Amino acid sequence: MIYTYISFKASFSNLIMKTRQILHFFPLPKDFEQSVSDAWDIQDLKNVSVSRPAEMVEIALSHQPSSSQPSSLEKNDVTAEGPLEKLKESSTSSSSSCNHLSKQAKIEALVASNSIEIEDLRQLAWPGLTPKARAKAWKILCGYLPGNASRQQEVMQRKQEEYQRYVDQYFATKDQDVHQDTYRQIHIDIPRMSPVVGLFQQRCVQEIFERILYIWAIRHPASGYVQGINDLVTPFFLVFLRDALRIDNENLIVPTDIEVETSLPLEIRNSIEADSFWCLTVVLDGIQDNYTFAQPGIQVKVKQLEDLIQRIDGQLHSHLVSHDVSYLQFSFRWMNNLLMRELPVKASIRLWDTYLSQANGFSHFHLYVCAAFLIRWKSELMKKQDFHTLLMFLQNVPTAKWGDQEINLLVAEAYRLSYLFADAPSHLAQRKTS
């Protein structure tokens, strides 16, 4: 047993060194390999909630991949032939459009109501929110705002004032020796963010992100600031900014040429900043192990993903392993950034509707989303026969044109996997110890 452990640790150390060279954008923490003794214990996922809206259960369970057919996520384009098929397709499309409008109306009516039941909101949010309802819905789903409309303004004002006190108290300490490194890293990372062209090059926006991230880091010394957390502010900031700008075009997140400082008064900008801080805090509270020393939460999730794929699709798993591709080399970033570097920002925002609709969306359901995401590219990956091309593909997946439809299929497949394999890690652990 001692020899086996030493061999494992030596192999893992070699893997870490190789991964450091590849993941230059996200270097692993110092002495990462020194913390593997207990970080790879596989957590039991039996507590994953699988209570979802009936229509999404139906979608998920209808997407069952087989050995003779491509998986549901590969069937993006189906062309019907003949006039009867086209008529059926047109009828189905019309019916789907009516259902979509009906769901939109329900979501917006619920969010505008005087009293919102959180479970009702979760049910409607899981398959995706409308841009008009999203900002308020996210605040309620995060627990930042109560469902009672009469208390919302009072609570929001109190929390915004509390955040402003944090700014006054902490931000002036950024130049102190003990905090210089934290602020410097934040200051370096923010200009690198560019999911919306030009927006994050505005100094006004950069200062908002700097304050949010610095204050969160100071108030959470167990983890502090880690590269990747900066990306997690983006969805909240963009959704709340869009809401403040009152954009009518549903397909537009934020105009690329918008000047935030001149378009919004200081009071509104401060509100967006405070709201983003509090909602980010809720998300990070659920996944803080991802960002503490040696990032043990990510270690666990990477191992869970490997075990899950091995059980779901042994062929794909064997193909990756046989070409020396380690899951850590590509899925570290998937876990660290919640797939935000892999998806267009609009698609990430849609995905977060589903994550926020669940109490453990970011901490547990994300694992199954990553599994579904990897399996989505199976046909392309199986064609690649060397380490370099496999890894390059996995680090640069072609999702530039992804939108709501692709995310809907992704979360449906992820739900199916969570429904069927929620206890897979514990089963694997039992099998290995028996």
Tab-separated table of C-alpha atoms in Angstrom:
chain	number	residue	atom	x	y	z
A	1	MET	CA	0.000	0.000	0.000
A	2	ILE	CA	2.847	2.404	0.864
A	3	TYR	CA	4.559	1.679	-2.447
A	4	THR	CA	1.289	2.219	-4.340
A	5	TYR	CA	0.745	5.577	-2.627
A	6	ILE	CA	4.318	6.730	-3.368
A	7	SER	CA	3.929	5.692	-7.010
A	8	PHE	CA	0.602	7.537	-7.252
A	9	LYS	CA	2.037	10.689	-5.718
A	10	ALA	CA	5.077	10.609	-8.008
A	11	SER	CA	2.839	10.131	-11.061
A	12	PHE	CA	0.542	12.908	-9.936
A	13	SER	CA	3.479	15.262	-9.405
A	14	ASN	CA	4.639	14.583	-12.969
A	15	LEU	CA	1.109	15.241	-14.197
A	16	ILE	CA	0.955	18.540	-12.338
A	17	MET	CA	4.250	19.672	-13.868
A	18	LYS	CA	2.981	18.832	-17.351
A	19	THR	CA	-0.323	20.562	-16.693
A	20	ARG	CA	1.413	23.710	-15.435
A	21	GLN	CA	3.092	24.048	-18.827
A	22	ILE	CA	-0.199	23.650	-20.695
A	23	LEU	CA	-2.530	25.699	-18.540
A	24	HIS	CA	-0.345	28.778	-18.562
A	25	PHE	CA	-3.368	31.056	-18.327
A	26	PHE	CA	-4.519	29.366	-15.144
A	27	PRO	CA	-1.402	28.233	-13.308
A	28	LEU	CA	-2.138	25.732	-10.567
A	29	PRO	CA	-1.594	26.801	-6.957
A	30	LYS	CA	1.828	26.424	-5.369
A	31	ASP	CA	2.513	23.009	-3.875
A	32	PHE	CA	-0.757	21.726	-5.307
A	33	GLU	CA	0.626	18.196	-5.167
A	34	GLN	CA	1.182	18.437	-1.405
A	35	SER	CA	-2.548	18.534	-0.745
A	36	VAL	CA	-3.688	15.354	-2.507
A	37	SER	CA	-3.814	13.100	0.547
A	38	ASP	CA	-7.453	13.780	1.317
A	39	ALA	CA	-8.617	16.059	-1.508
A	40	TRP	CA	-9.389	13.162	-3.836
A	41	ASP	CA	-11.947	11.572	-1.505
A	42	ILE	CA	-15.044	11.340	-3.663
A	43	GLN	CA	-18.046	13.079	-2.193
A	44	ASP	CA	-21.442	11.410	-2.162
A	45	LEU	CA	-23.791	13.174	-4.565
A	46	LYS	CA	-26.973	11.475	-3.366
A	47	ASN	CA	-28.293	14.790	-2.115
A	48	VAL	CA	-28.488	16.200	-5.656
A	49	SER	CA	-32.009	17.438	-6.222
A	50	VAL	CA	-33.698	15.962	-9.284
A	51	SER	CA	-37.035	17.717	-8.860
A	52	ARG	CA	-37.484	19.593	-12.096
A	53	PRO	CA	-40.352	20.892	-14.211
A	54	ALA	CA	-42.247	18.103	-15.944
A	55	GLU	CA	-41.516	19.365	-19.447
A	56	MET	CA	-37.772	19.422	-18.777
A	57	VAL	CA	-37.870	15.881	-17.351
A	58	GLU	CA	-39.585	14.829	-20.547
A	59	ILE	CA	-36.900	16.510	-22.674
A	60	ALA	CA	-34.100	15.052	-20.607
A	61	LEU	CA	-35.344	11.487	-20.569
A	62	SER	CA	-36.067	11.603	-24.307
A	63	HIS	CA	-32.379	12.307	-25.029
A	64	GLN	CA	-31.005	8.834	-24.385
A	65	PRO	CA	-27.818	8.162	-26.376
A	66	SER	CA	-27.312	4.671	-27.786
A	67	SER	CA	-24.354	2.869	-29.293
A	68	SER	CA	-25.888	2.994	-32.774
A	69	GLN	CA	-27.049	6.636	-32.746
A	70	PRO	CA	-25.361	9.935	-31.982
A	71	SER	CA	-26.157	11.463	-28.592
A	72	SER	CA	-28.986	13.949	-28.238
A	73	LEU	CA	-26.558	16.842	-28.132
A	74	GLU	CA	-25.177	15.909	-31.557
A	75	LYS	CA	-28.619	16.078	-33.185
A	76	ASN	CA	-28.698	19.817	-33.698
A	77	ASP	CA	-29.963	19.799	-37.282
A	78	VAL	CA	-32.669	17.458	-38.562
A	79	THR	CA	-34.040	18.101	-42.033
A	80	ALA	CA	-37.504	16.741	-42.828
A	81	GLU	CA	-38.203	15.609	-46.385
A	82	GLY	CA	-41.482	15.796	-48.285
A	83	PRO	CA	-44.521	18.098	-47.978
A	84	LEU	CA	-46.173	16.145	-45.132
A	85	GLU	CA	-43.048	16.242	-43.007
A	86	LYS	CA	-42.620	19.943	-43.707
A	87	LEU	CA	-46.241	20.591	-42.708
A	88	LYS	CA	-45.715	18.664	-39.469
A	89	GLU	CA	-42.505	20.574	-38.840
A	90	SER	CA	-44.250	23.914	-39.417
A	91	SER	CA	-47.099	22.931	-37.096
A	92	THR	CA	-44.689	21.811	-34.384
A	93	SER	CA	-42.687	25.024	-34.740
A	94	SER	CA	-45.849	27.137	-34.425
A	95	SER	CA	-46.976	25.208	-31.347
A	96	SER	CA	-43.522	25.524	-29.794
A	97	SER	CA	-43.521	29.270	-30.430
A	98	CYS	CA	-46.913	29.659	-28.696
A	99	ASN	CA	-45.710	27.622	-25.731
A	100	HIS	CA	-42.565	29.742	-25.529
A	101	LEU	CA	-44.582	32.984	-25.478
A	102	SER	CA	-46.882	31.545	-22.837
A	103	LYS	CA	-43.931	30.624	-20.620
A	104	GLN	CA	-42.418	34.067	-21.104
A	105	ALA	CA	-45.673	35.683	-20.005
A	106	LYS	CA	-45.852	33.424	-16.926
A	107	ILE	CA	-42.302	34.268	-15.884
A	108	GLU	CA	-42.775	38.003	-16.287
A	109	ALA	CA	-46.141	37.953	-14.502
A	110	LEU	CA	-44.663	36.022	-11.577
A	111	VAL	CA	-41.667	38.337	-11.212
A	112	ALA	CA	-43.963	41.384	-11.325
A	113	SER	CA	-46.366	39.974	-8.709
A	114	ASN	CA	-46.581	41.208	-5.127
A	115	SER	CA	-45.615	37.872	-3.619
A	116	ILE	CA	-43.275	35.372	-5.243
A	117	GLU	CA	-43.029	31.766	-4.103
A	118	ILE	CA	-39.397	30.740	-4.526
A	119	GLU	CA	-40.301	27.219	-5.685
A	120	ASP	CA	-42.566	28.605	-8.407
A	121	LEU	CA	-39.767	30.870	-9.574
A	122	ARG	CA	-37.284	27.990	-9.586
A	123	GLN	CA	-39.608	25.875	-11.700
A	124	LEU	CA	-39.980	28.645	-14.285
A	125	ALA	CA	-36.313	29.657	-14.211
A	126	TRP	CA	-34.899	26.176	-14.804
A	127	PRO	CA	-35.654	26.112	-18.571
A	128	GLY	CA	-34.514	29.749	-18.933
A	129	LEU	CA	-35.696	33.230	-17.995
A	130	THR	CA	-36.617	36.146	-20.225
A	131	PRO	CA	-34.220	39.135	-20.348
A	132	LYS	CA	-36.988	41.359	-18.968
A	133	ALA	CA	-37.490	39.191	-15.870
A	134	ARG	CA	-33.925	37.961	-15.339
A	135	ALA	CA	-32.390	40.729	-13.206
A	136	LYS	CA	-35.055	40.669	-10.507
A	137	ALA	CA	-35.439	36.889	-10.697
A	138	TRP	CA	-31.698	36.346	-10.180
A	139	LYS	CA	-31.701	38.594	-7.107
A	140	ILE	CA	-34.546	36.591	-5.598
A	141	LEU	CA	-33.041	33.220	-6.537
A	142	CYS	CA	-29.777	34.289	-4.884
A	143	GLY	CA	-31.678	35.155	-1.713
A	144	TYR	CA	-30.567	38.752	-2.058
A	145	LEU	CA	-34.158	39.989	-2.363
A	146	PRO	CA	-37.225	38.561	-0.594
A	147	GLY	CA	-40.200	37.318	-2.578
A	148	ASN	CA	-42.426	39.879	-0.874
A	149	ALA	CA	-42.440	42.917	-3.153
A	150	SER	CA	-43.296	45.331	-0.322
A	151	ARG	CA	-39.949	44.543	1.386
A	152	GLN	CA	-37.686	44.435	-1.648
A	153	GLN	CA	-36.792	48.115	-1.884
A	154	GLU	CA	-36.049	48.356	1.819
A	155	VAL	CA	-33.810	45.257	1.792
A	156	MET	CA	-31.967	46.331	-1.346
A	157	GLN	CA	-31.305	49.820	0.010
A	158	ARG	CA	-29.980	48.395	3.272
A	159	LYS	CA	-27.648	45.942	1.488
A	160	GLN	CA	-26.402	48.596	-0.917
A	161	GLU	CA	-25.583	50.900	2.000
A	162	GLU	CA	-23.795	48.048	3.748
A	163	TYR	CA	-21.690	47.405	0.656
A	164	GLN	CA	-20.817	51.097	0.438
A	165	ARG	CA	-19.556	50.941	4.019
A	166	TYR	CA	-17.309	48.052	2.997
A	167	VAL	CA	-15.935	50.160	0.141
A	168	ASP	CA	-15.215	53.050	2.496
A	169	GLN	CA	-13.663	50.754	5.076
A	170	TYR	CA	-11.602	48.343	2.976
A	171	PHE	CA	-10.778	49.725	-0.457
A	172	ALA	CA	-8.390	52.333	0.907
A	173	THR	CA	-6.224	49.474	2.233
A	174	LYS	CA	-5.369	48.191	-1.248
A	175	ASP	CA	-1.941	49.880	-1.204
A	176	GLN	CA	-0.916	48.444	2.149
A	177	ASP	CA	1.914	45.919	2.007
A	178	VAL	CA	-0.249	43.067	3.243
A	179	HIS	CA	-2.840	43.584	0.479
A	180	GLN	CA	-0.717	44.859	-2.407
A	181	ASP	CA	-0.353	41.481	-4.118
A	182	THR	CA	-4.097	40.841	-4.032
A	183	TYR	CA	-4.979	44.172	-5.566
A	184	ARG	CA	-2.169	43.949	-8.130
A	185	GLN	CA	-3.403	40.554	-9.400
A	186	ILE	CA	-6.981	41.827	-9.671
A	187	HIS	CA	-5.771	44.947	-11.454
A	188	ILE	CA	-3.871	42.787	-13.973
A	189	ASP	CA	-6.678	40.288	-14.608
A	190	ILE	CA	-9.592	42.612	-15.240
A	191	PRO	CA	-8.380	44.199	-18.520
A	192	ARG	CA	-7.926	40.668	-19.908
A	193	MET	CA	-11.668	40.102	-19.735
A	194	SER	CA	-13.358	40.715	-23.077
A	195	PRO	CA	-16.631	38.787	-23.473
A	196	VAL	CA	-18.229	42.033	-24.659
A	197	VAL	CA	-15.977	44.015	-26.980
A	198	GLY	CA	-14.685	47.210	-25.445
A	199	LEU	CA	-16.893	47.205	-22.361
A	200	PHE	CA	-14.223	45.902	-20.008
A	201	GLN	CA	-11.649	48.335	-21.314
A	202	GLN	CA	-13.624	51.234	-19.848
A	203	ARG	CA	-11.904	52.463	-16.715
A	204	CYS	CA	-15.257	53.034	-14.993
A	205	VAL	CA	-16.164	49.349	-15.445
A	206	GLN	CA	-12.716	48.156	-14.413
A	207	GLU	CA	-12.955	50.138	-11.182
A	208	ILE	CA	-16.326	48.523	-10.406
A	209	PHE	CA	-14.818	45.048	-10.834
A	210	GLU	CA	-11.742	45.977	-8.818
A	211	ARG	CA	-13.826	47.086	-5.845
A	212	ILE	CA	-16.116	44.038	-5.977
A	213	LEU	CA	-13.258	41.539	-6.186
A	214	TYR	CA	-10.954	43.266	-3.719
A	215	ILE	CA	-13.614	43.627	-1.040
A	216	TRP	CA	-14.748	40.023	-1.500
A	217	ALA	CA	-11.123	38.846	-1.172
A	218	ILE	CA	-10.481	40.889	1.978
A	219	ARG	CA	-13.662	39.601	3.576
A	220	HIS	CA	-12.812	35.982	2.669
A	221	PRO	CA	-9.199	35.530	3.763
A	222	ALA	CA	-9.434	31.712	3.688
A	223	SER	CA	-9.384	31.873	-0.087
A	224	GLY	CA	-8.615	35.442	-1.054
A	225	TYR	CA	-8.621	36.321	-4.726
A	226	VAL	CA	-7.944	33.528	-7.233
A	227	GLN	CA	-7.715	33.922	-11.001
A	228	GLY	CA	-11.065	32.955	-12.458
A	229	ILE	CA	-13.251	34.610	-9.831
A	230	ASN	CA	-13.160	37.775	-11.947
A	231	ASP	CA	-15.091	35.958	-14.679
A	232	LEU	CA	-17.871	35.064	-12.249
A	233	VAL	CA	-18.774	38.724	-11.733
A	234	THR	CA	-19.490	39.132	-15.443
A	235	PRO	CA	-22.969	37.540	-15.722
A	236	PHE	CA	-24.340	39.518	-12.775
A	237	PHE	CA	-22.824	42.782	-13.944
A	238	LEU	CA	-24.121	42.401	-17.504
A	239	VAL	CA	-27.621	41.321	-16.459
A	240	PHE	CA	-27.996	44.182	-13.959
A	241	LEU	CA	-26.443	46.680	-16.380
A	242	ARG	CA	-28.831	45.607	-19.130
A	243	ASP	CA	-31.767	46.012	-16.760
A	244	ALA	CA	-30.640	49.514	-15.765
A	245	LEU	CA	-30.270	50.521	-19.405
A	246	ARG	CA	-33.791	49.202	-20.164
A	247	ILE	CA	-32.781	47.527	-23.407
A	248	ASP	CA	-35.787	46.379	-25.471
A	249	ASN	CA	-33.941	44.136	-27.914
A	250	GLU	CA	-34.133	40.652	-26.382
A	251	ASN	CA	-31.224	39.391	-28.487
A	252	LEU	CA	-28.869	42.104	-27.240
A	253	ILE	CA	-27.038	41.794	-23.937
A	254	VAL	CA	-25.422	45.236	-23.823
A	255	PRO	CA	-24.533	47.515	-26.776
A	256	THR	CA	-20.821	47.121	-27.470
A	257	ASP	CA	-20.383	50.879	-27.831
A	258	ILE	CA	-22.166	51.817	-24.592
A	259	GLU	CA	-20.283	54.245	-22.353
A	260	VAL	CA	-21.284	53.213	-18.850
A	261	GLU	CA	-20.033	56.327	-17.068
A	262	THR	CA	-21.946	58.729	-19.296
A	263	SER	CA	-25.024	56.544	-19.813
A	264	LEU	CA	-25.873	55.955	-16.161
A	265	PRO	CA	-25.768	58.263	-13.131
A	266	LEU	CA	-23.421	57.379	-10.264
A	267	GLU	CA	-26.295	56.224	-8.054
A	268	ILE	CA	-27.376	53.591	-10.591
A	269	ARG	CA	-23.796	52.444	-11.182
A	270	ASN	CA	-23.340	52.033	-7.425
A	271	SER	CA	-26.527	49.962	-7.262
A	272	ILE	CA	-25.334	47.652	-10.048
A	273	GLU	CA	-21.994	47.264	-8.270
A	274	ALA	CA	-23.532	46.442	-4.889
A	275	ASP	CA	-26.087	44.039	-6.350
A	276	SER	CA	-23.335	42.237	-8.279
A	277	PHE	CA	-21.199	41.961	-5.136
A	278	TRP	CA	-23.940	40.400	-3.021
A	279	CYS	CA	-25.061	37.940	-5.698
A	280	LEU	CA	-21.456	36.940	-6.424
A	281	THR	CA	-20.980	36.336	-2.697
A	282	VAL	CA	-23.889	33.879	-2.655
A	283	VAL	CA	-22.463	31.915	-5.588
A	284	LEU	CA	-18.946	31.790	-4.143
A	285	ASP	CA	-20.193	30.779	-0.707
A	286	GLY	CA	-21.447	27.557	-2.298
A	287	ILE	CA	-18.176	26.734	-4.073
A	288	GLN	CA	-15.551	28.350	-1.846
A	289	ASP	CA	-13.548	25.091	-1.656
A	290	ASN	CA	-12.754	25.716	-5.322
A	291	TYR	CA	-10.671	28.732	-4.323
A	292	THR	CA	-9.082	27.901	-0.967
A	293	PHE	CA	-5.431	26.809	-0.727
A	294	ALA	CA	-4.599	24.087	-3.298
A	295	GLN	CA	-8.193	24.399	-4.586
A	296	PRO	CA	-9.398	21.061	-3.159
A	297	GLY	CA	-12.937	21.594	-4.471
A	298	ILE	CA	-11.657	21.570	-8.032
A	299	GLN	CA	-9.507	18.515	-7.387
A	300	VAL	CA	-12.588	16.635	-6.182
A	301	LYS	CA	-14.725	17.756	-9.130
A	302	VAL	CA	-12.089	16.830	-11.717
A	303	LYS	CA	-11.838	13.343	-10.225
A	304	GLN	CA	-15.632	13.053	-10.113
A	305	LEU	CA	-15.840	14.048	-13.777
A	306	GLU	CA	-13.276	11.411	-14.750
A	307	ASP	CA	-15.098	8.681	-12.818
A	308	LEU	CA	-18.436	9.782	-14.250
A	309	ILE	CA	-17.255	9.750	-17.880
A	310	GLN	CA	-15.601	6.364	-17.334
A	311	ARG	CA	-18.967	4.991	-16.279
A	312	ILE	CA	-21.115	6.843	-18.830
A	313	ASP	CA	-18.911	6.396	-21.890
A	314	GLY	CA	-15.972	4.044	-21.434
A	315	GLN	CA	-15.003	4.368	-25.092
A	316	LEU	CA	-14.479	8.120	-24.877
A	317	HIS	CA	-12.698	7.813	-21.537
A	318	SER	CA	-10.321	5.154	-22.906
A	319	HIS	CA	-9.618	7.270	-25.978
A	320	LEU	CA	-8.554	10.249	-23.858
A	321	VAL	CA	-6.495	8.191	-21.417
A	322	SER	CA	-4.797	6.140	-24.154
A	323	HIS	CA	-3.512	9.399	-25.667
A	324	ASP	CA	-2.220	10.643	-22.290
A	325	VAL	CA	-4.864	13.352	-21.962
A	326	SER	CA	-5.489	14.039	-18.290
A	327	TYR	CA	-8.863	15.420	-17.219
A	328	LEU	CA	-7.029	17.990	-15.114
A	329	GLN	CA	-5.466	19.462	-18.225
A	330	PHE	CA	-8.768	20.588	-19.728
A	331	SER	CA	-11.442	20.440	-17.012
A	332	PHE	CA	-9.521	22.454	-14.414
A	333	ARG	CA	-10.613	25.578	-16.252
A	334	TRP	CA	-14.155	24.234	-16.734
A	335	MET	CA	-14.501	23.960	-12.963
A	336	ASN	CA	-12.519	27.078	-12.072
A	337	ASN	CA	-14.495	29.359	-14.408
A	338	LEU	CA	-17.811	27.462	-14.558
A	339	LEU	CA	-17.400	27.048	-18.360
A	340	MET	CA	-17.415	30.803	-18.895
A	341	ARG	CA	-14.245	30.647	-20.981
A	342	GLU	CA	-15.772	27.899	-23.102
A	343	LEU	CA	-19.145	29.521	-23.866
A	344	PRO	CA	-20.289	32.841	-25.346
A	345	VAL	CA	-21.415	35.188	-22.598
A	346	LYS	CA	-25.063	35.036	-23.689
A	347	ALA	CA	-24.996	31.241	-23.460
A	348	SER	CA	-23.362	31.440	-20.011
A	349	ILE	CA	-26.127	33.748	-18.800
A	350	ARG	CA	-28.762	31.287	-20.012
A	351	LEU	CA	-26.909	28.439	-18.253
A	352	TRP	CA	-26.861	30.440	-15.024
A	353	ASP	CA	-30.679	30.609	-15.104
A	354	THR	CA	-30.631	26.860	-14.518
A	355	TYR	CA	-27.794	26.949	-11.979
A	356	LEU	CA	-29.506	29.649	-9.908
A	357	SER	CA	-32.811	27.776	-9.965
A	358	GLN	CA	-31.227	25.052	-7.829
A	359	ALA	CA	-29.869	25.256	-4.309
A	360	ASN	CA	-26.754	23.365	-5.417
A	361	GLY	CA	-26.577	24.296	-9.076
A	362	PHE	CA	-22.996	25.572	-9.069
A	363	SER	CA	-21.628	23.031	-6.620
A	364	HIS	CA	-23.231	19.806	-7.922
A	365	PHE	CA	-25.222	20.185	-11.142
A	366	HIS	CA	-22.248	21.838	-12.825
A	367	LEU	CA	-20.465	18.464	-12.714
A	368	TYR	CA	-23.162	16.896	-14.893
A	369	VAL	CA	-23.166	19.886	-17.231
A	370	CYS	CA	-19.409	19.369	-17.726
A	371	ALA	CA	-19.994	15.660	-18.374
A	372	ALA	CA	-22.691	16.436	-20.951
A	373	PHE	CA	-20.446	19.103	-22.469
A	374	LEU	CA	-17.571	16.648	-22.907
A	375	ILE	CA	-19.792	13.926	-24.386
A	376	ARG	CA	-21.242	16.504	-26.802
A	377	TRP	CA	-17.885	16.537	-28.601
A	378	LYS	CA	-17.350	12.774	-28.683
A	379	SER	CA	-17.538	12.344	-32.465
A	380	GLU	CA	-14.941	15.081	-33.029
A	381	LEU	CA	-12.673	13.805	-30.256
A	382	MET	CA	-12.715	10.209	-31.502
A	383	LYS	CA	-11.318	11.378	-34.849
A	384	LYS	CA	-8.269	12.943	-33.213
A	385	GLN	CA	-5.405	10.539	-32.711
A	386	ASP	CA	-2.712	12.416	-30.821
A	387	PHE	CA	-2.302	14.224	-27.527
A	388	HIS	CA	-1.723	17.693	-28.985
A	389	THR	CA	-4.787	17.870	-31.256
A	390	LEU	CA	-7.044	16.370	-28.582
A	391	LEU	CA	-5.957	18.871	-25.964
A	392	MET	CA	-6.064	21.822	-28.345
A	393	PHE	CA	-9.640	20.931	-29.262
A	394	LEU	CA	-10.702	20.537	-25.622
A	395	GLN	CA	-9.190	23.892	-24.735
A	396	ASN	CA	-10.792	25.639	-27.732
A	397	VAL	CA	-14.169	23.993	-28.266
A	398	PRO	CA	-16.164	25.504	-31.179
A	399	THR	CA	-19.040	27.134	-29.291
A	400	ALA	CA	-18.864	30.661	-30.727
A	401	LYS	CA	-22.369	30.402	-32.203
A	402	TRP	CA	-24.020	28.701	-29.257
A	403	GLY	CA	-27.251	30.158	-27.945
A	404	ASP	CA	-30.325	29.163	-25.931
A	405	GLN	CA	-31.120	26.077	-28.015
A	406	GLU	CA	-27.699	24.510	-27.429
A	407	ILE	CA	-27.813	25.308	-23.710
A	408	ASN	CA	-31.335	23.870	-23.422
A	409	LEU	CA	-30.092	20.597	-24.908
A	410	LEU	CA	-26.997	20.685	-22.715
A	411	VAL	CA	-28.902	21.084	-19.441
A	412	ALA	CA	-31.478	18.497	-20.529
A	413	GLU	CA	-28.706	15.978	-21.080
A	414	ALA	CA	-27.020	17.023	-17.832
A	415	TYR	CA	-30.293	16.482	-15.995
A	416	ARG	CA	-30.643	13.029	-17.539
A	417	LEU	CA	-27.137	12.159	-16.379
A	418	SER	CA	-27.794	13.483	-12.866
A	419	TYR	CA	-31.011	11.473	-12.733
A	420	LEU	CA	-29.264	8.256	-13.779
A	421	PHE	CA	-25.819	8.665	-12.236
A	422	ALA	CA	-26.245	10.850	-9.149
A	423	ASP	CA	-24.759	8.084	-6.992
A	424	ALA	CA	-22.079	7.051	-9.494
A	425	PRO	CA	-19.138	8.333	-7.429
A	426	SER	CA	-20.224	6.397	-4.314
A	427	HIS	CA	-20.768	3.260	-6.396
A	428	LEU	CA	-17.297	3.626	-7.880
A	429	ALA	CA	-15.774	4.117	-4.453
A	430	GLN	CA	-17.503	0.961	-3.192
A	431	ARG	CA	-16.359	-1.012	-6.219
A	432	LYS	CA	-12.735	0.062	-5.793
A	433	THR	CA	-12.637	-0.791	-2.085
A	434	SER	CA	-14.444	-4.131	-2.384
